[in-house]
PDB file of N, CA and C in Angstrom:
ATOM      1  N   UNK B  79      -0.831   7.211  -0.453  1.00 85.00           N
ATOM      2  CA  UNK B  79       0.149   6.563  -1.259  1.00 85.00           C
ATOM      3  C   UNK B  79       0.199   7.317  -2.574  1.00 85.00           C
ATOM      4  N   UNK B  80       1.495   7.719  -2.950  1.00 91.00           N
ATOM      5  CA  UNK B  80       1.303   7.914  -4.808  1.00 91.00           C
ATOM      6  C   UNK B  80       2.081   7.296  -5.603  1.00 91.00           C
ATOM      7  N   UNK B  81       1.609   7.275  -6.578  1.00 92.00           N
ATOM      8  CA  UNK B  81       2.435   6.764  -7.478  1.00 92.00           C
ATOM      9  C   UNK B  81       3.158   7.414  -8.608  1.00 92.00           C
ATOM     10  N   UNK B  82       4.157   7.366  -8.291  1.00 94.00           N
ATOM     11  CA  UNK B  82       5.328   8.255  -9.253  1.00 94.00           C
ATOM     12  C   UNK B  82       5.745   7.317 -10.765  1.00 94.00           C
ATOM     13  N   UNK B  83       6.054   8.320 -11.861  1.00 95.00           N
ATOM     14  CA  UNK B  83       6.732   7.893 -12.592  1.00 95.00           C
ATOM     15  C   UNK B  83       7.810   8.166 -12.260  1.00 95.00           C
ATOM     16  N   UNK B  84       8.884   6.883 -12.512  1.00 92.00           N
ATOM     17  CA  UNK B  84       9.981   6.997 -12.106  1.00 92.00           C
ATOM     18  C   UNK B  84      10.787   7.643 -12.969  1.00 92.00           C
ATOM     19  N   UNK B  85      10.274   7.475 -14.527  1.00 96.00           N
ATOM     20  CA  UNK B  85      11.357   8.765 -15.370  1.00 96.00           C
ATOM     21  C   UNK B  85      11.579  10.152 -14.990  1.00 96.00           C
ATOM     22  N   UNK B  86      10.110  10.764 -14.948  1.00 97.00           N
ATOM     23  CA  UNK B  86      10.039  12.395 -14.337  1.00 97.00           C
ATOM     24  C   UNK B  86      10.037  12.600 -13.213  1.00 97.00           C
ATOM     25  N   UNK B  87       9.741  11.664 -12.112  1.00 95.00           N
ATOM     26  CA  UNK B  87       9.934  11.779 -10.936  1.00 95.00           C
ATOM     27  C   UNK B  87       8.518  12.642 -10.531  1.00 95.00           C
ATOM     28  N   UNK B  88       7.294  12.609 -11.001  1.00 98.00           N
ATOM     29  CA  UNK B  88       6.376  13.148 -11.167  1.00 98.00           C
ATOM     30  C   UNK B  88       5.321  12.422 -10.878  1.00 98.00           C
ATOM     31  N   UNK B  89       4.261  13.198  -9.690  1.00 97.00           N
ATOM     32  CA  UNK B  89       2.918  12.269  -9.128  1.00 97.00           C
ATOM     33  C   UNK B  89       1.736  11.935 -10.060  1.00 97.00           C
ATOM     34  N   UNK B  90       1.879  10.881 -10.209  1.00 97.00           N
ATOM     35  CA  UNK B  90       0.851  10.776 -11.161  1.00 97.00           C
ATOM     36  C   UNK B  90      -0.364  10.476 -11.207  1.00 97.00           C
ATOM     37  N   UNK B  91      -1.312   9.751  -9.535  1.00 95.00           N
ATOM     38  CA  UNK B  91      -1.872   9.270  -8.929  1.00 95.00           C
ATOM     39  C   UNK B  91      -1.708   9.397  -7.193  1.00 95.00           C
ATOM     40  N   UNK B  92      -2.525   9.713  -6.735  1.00 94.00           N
ATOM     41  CA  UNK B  92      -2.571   9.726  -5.083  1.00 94.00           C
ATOM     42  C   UNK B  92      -4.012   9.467  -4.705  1.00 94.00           C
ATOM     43  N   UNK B  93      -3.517   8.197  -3.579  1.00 89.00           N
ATOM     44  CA  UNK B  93      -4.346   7.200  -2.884  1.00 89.00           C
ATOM     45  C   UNK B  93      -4.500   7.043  -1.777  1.00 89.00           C
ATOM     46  N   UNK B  94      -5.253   7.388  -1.082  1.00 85.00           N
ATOM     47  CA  UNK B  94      -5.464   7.154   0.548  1.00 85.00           C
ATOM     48  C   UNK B  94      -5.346   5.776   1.029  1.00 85.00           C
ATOM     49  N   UNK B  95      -4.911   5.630   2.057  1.00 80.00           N
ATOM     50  CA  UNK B  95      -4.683   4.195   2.479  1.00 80.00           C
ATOM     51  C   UNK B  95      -4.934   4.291   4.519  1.00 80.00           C
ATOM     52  N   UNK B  96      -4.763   3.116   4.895  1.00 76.00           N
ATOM     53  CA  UNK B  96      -4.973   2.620   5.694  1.00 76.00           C
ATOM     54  C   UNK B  96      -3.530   2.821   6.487  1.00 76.00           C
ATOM     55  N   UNK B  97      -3.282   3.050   7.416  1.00 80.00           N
ATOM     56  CA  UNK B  97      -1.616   2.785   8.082  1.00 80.00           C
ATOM     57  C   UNK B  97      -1.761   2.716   9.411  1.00 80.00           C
ATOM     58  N   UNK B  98      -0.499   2.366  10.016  1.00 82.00           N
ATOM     59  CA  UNK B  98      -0.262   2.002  11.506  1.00 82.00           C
ATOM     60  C   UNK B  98      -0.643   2.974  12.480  1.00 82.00           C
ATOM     61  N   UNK B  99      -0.592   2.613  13.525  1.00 87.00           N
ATOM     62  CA  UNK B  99      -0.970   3.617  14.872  1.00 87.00           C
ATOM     63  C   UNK B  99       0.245   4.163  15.483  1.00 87.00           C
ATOM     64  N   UNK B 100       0.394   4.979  16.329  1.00 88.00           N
ATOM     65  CA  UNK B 100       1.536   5.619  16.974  1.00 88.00           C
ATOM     66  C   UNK B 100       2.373   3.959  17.661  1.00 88.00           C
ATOM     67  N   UNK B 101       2.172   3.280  18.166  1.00 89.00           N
ATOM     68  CA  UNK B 101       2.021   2.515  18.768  1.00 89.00           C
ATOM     69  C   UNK B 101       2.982   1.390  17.887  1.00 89.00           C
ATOM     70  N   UNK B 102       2.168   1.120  16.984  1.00 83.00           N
ATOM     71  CA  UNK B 102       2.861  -0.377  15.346  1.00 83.00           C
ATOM     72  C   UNK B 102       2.611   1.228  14.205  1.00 83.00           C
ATOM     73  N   UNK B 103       3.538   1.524  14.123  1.00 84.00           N
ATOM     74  CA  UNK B 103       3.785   2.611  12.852  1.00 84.00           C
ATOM     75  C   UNK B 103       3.856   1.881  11.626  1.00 84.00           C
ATOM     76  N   UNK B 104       3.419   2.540  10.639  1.00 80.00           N
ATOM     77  CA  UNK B 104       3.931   1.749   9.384  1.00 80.00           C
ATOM     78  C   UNK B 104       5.142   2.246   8.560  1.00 80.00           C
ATOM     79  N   UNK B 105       5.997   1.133   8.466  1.00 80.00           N
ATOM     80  CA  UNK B 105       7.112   1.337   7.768  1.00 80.00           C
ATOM     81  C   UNK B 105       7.409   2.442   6.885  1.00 80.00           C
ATOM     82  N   UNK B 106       8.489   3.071   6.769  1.00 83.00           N
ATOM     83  CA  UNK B 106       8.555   4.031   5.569  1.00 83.00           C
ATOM     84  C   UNK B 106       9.774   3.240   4.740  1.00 83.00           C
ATOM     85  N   UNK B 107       9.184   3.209   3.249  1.00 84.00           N
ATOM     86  CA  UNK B 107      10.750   2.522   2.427  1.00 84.00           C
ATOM     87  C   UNK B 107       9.730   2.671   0.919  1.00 84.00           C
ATOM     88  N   UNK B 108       9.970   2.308   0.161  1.00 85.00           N
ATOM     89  CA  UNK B 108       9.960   2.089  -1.025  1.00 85.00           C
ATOM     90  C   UNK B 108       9.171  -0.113  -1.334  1.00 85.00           C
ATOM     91  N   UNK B 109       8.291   0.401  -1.853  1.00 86.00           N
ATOM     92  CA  UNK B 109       7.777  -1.157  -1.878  1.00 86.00           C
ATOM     93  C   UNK B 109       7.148  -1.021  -3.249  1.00 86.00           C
ATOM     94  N   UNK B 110       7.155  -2.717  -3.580  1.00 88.00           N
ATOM     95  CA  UNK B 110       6.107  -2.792  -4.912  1.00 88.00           C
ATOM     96  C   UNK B 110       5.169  -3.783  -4.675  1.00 88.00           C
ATOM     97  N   UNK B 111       4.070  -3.393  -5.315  1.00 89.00           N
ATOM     98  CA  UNK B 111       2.402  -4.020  -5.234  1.00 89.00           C
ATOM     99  C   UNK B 111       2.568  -5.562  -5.746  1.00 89.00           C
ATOM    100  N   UNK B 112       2.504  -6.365  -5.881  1.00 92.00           N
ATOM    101  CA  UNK B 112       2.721  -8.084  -6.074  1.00 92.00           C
ATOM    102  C   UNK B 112       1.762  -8.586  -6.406  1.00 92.00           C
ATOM    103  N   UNK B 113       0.810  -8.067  -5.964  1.00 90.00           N
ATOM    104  CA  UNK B 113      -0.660  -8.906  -6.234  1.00 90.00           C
ATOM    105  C   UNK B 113      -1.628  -7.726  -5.578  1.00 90.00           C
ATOM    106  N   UNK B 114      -3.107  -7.927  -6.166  1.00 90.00           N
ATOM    107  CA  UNK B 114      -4.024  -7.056  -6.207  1.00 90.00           C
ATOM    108  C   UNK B 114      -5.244  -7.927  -5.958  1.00 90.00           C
ATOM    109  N   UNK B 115      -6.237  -7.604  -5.015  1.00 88.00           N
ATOM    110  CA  UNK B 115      -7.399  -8.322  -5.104  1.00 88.00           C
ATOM    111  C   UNK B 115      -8.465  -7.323  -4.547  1.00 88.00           C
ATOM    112  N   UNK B 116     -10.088  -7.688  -4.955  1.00 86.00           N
ATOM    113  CA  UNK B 116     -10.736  -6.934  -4.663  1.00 86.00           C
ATOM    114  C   UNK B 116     -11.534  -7.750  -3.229  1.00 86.00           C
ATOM    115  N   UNK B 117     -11.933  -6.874  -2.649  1.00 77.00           N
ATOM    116  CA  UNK B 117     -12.897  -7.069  -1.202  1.00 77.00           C
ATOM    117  C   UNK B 117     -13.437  -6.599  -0.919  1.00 77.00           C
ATOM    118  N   UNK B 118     -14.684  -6.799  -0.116  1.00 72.00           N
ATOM    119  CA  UNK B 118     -15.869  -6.322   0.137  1.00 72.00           C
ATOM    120  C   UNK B 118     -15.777  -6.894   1.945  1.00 72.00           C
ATOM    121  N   UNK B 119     -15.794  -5.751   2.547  1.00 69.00           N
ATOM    122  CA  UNK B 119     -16.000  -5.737   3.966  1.00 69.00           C
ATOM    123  C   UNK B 119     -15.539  -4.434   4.666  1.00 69.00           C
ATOM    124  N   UNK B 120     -15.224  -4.458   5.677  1.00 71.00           N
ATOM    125  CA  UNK B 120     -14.858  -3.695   6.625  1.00 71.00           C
ATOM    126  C   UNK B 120     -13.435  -2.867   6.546  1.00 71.00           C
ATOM    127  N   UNK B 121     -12.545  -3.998   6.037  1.00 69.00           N
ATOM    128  CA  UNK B 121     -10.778  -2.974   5.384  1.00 69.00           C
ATOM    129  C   UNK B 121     -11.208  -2.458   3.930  1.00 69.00           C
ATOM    130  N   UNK B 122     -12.013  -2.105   3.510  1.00 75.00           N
ATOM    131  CA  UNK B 122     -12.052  -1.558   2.563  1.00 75.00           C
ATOM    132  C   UNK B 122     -12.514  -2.249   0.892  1.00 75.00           C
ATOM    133  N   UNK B 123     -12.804  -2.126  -0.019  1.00 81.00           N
ATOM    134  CA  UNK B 123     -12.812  -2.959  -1.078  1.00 81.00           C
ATOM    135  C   UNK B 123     -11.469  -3.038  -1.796  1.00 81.00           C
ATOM    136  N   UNK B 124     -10.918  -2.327  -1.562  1.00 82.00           N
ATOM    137  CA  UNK B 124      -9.467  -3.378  -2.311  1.00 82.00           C
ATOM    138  C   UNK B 124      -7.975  -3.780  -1.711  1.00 82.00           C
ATOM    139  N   UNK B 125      -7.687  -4.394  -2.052  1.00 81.00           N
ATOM    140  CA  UNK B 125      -6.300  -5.141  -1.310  1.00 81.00           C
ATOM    141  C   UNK B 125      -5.150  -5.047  -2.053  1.00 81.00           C
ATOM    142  N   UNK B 126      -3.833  -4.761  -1.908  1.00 82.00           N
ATOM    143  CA  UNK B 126      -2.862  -5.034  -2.237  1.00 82.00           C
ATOM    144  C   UNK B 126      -1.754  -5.317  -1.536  1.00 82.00           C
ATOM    145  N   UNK B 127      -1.011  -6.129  -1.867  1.00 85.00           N
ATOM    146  CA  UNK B 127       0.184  -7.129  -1.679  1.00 85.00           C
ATOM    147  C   UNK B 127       1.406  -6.444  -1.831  1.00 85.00           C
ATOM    148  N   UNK B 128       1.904  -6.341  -0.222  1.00 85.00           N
ATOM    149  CA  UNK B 128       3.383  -5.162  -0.980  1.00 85.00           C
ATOM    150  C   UNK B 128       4.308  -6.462  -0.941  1.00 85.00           C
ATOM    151  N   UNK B 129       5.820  -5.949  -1.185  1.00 88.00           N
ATOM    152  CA  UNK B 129       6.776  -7.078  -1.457  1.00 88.00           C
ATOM    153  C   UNK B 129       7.434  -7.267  -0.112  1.00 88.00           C
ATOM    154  N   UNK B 130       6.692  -7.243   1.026  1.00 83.00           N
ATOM    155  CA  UNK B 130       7.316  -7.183   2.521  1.00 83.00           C
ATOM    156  C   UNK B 130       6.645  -8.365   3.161  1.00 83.00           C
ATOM    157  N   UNK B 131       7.532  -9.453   4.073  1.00 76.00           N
ATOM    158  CA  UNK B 131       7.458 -10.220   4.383  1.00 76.00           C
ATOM    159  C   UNK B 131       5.652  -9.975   5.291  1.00 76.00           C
ATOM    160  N   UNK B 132       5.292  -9.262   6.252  1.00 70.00           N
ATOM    161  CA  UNK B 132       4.531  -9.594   7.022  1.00 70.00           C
ATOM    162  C   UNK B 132       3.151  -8.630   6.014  1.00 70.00           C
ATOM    163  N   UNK B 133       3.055  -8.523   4.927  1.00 64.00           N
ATOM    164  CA  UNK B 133       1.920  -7.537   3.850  1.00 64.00           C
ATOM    165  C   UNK B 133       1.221  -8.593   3.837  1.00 64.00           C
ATOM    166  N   UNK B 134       0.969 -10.411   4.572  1.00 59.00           N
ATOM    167  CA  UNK B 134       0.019 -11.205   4.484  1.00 59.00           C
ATOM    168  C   UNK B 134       0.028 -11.721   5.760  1.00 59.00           C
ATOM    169  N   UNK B 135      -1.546 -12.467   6.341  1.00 52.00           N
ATOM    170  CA  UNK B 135      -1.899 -13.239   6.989  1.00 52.00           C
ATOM    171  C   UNK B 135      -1.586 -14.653   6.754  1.00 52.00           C
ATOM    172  N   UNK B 136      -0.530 -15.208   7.892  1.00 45.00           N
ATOM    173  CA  UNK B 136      -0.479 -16.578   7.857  1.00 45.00           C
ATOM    174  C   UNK B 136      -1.228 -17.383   8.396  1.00 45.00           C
TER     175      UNK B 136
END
């Protein structure tokens, strides 16, 4: 994942992440982070909340 400033259009941060399999791909689009939490287990220690309906467990 990176994160661009949107004035310069310039990377300002790059983040490895977690994504889909050939199989459930993960979306490509433009999203924003909503909420942030930290965790301790197996997905990793931190969490974030994109603005896409299924980015939570019901």
């Amino acid at each position: 994942m990176n994160v661009i400033d949107l004035d310069t259009k310039e990377i300002i941060k790059k983040y490895t992440v977690s994504t889909g399999k050939d199989d459930t791909p993960t979306p490509i689009g433009d999203f924003k982070i909503i909420q942030k939490s930290q965790w301790c287990g197996s997905f990793g220690s931190r969490w974030m909340k994109l603005n896409i309906e299924w980015s939570s467990y019901r």
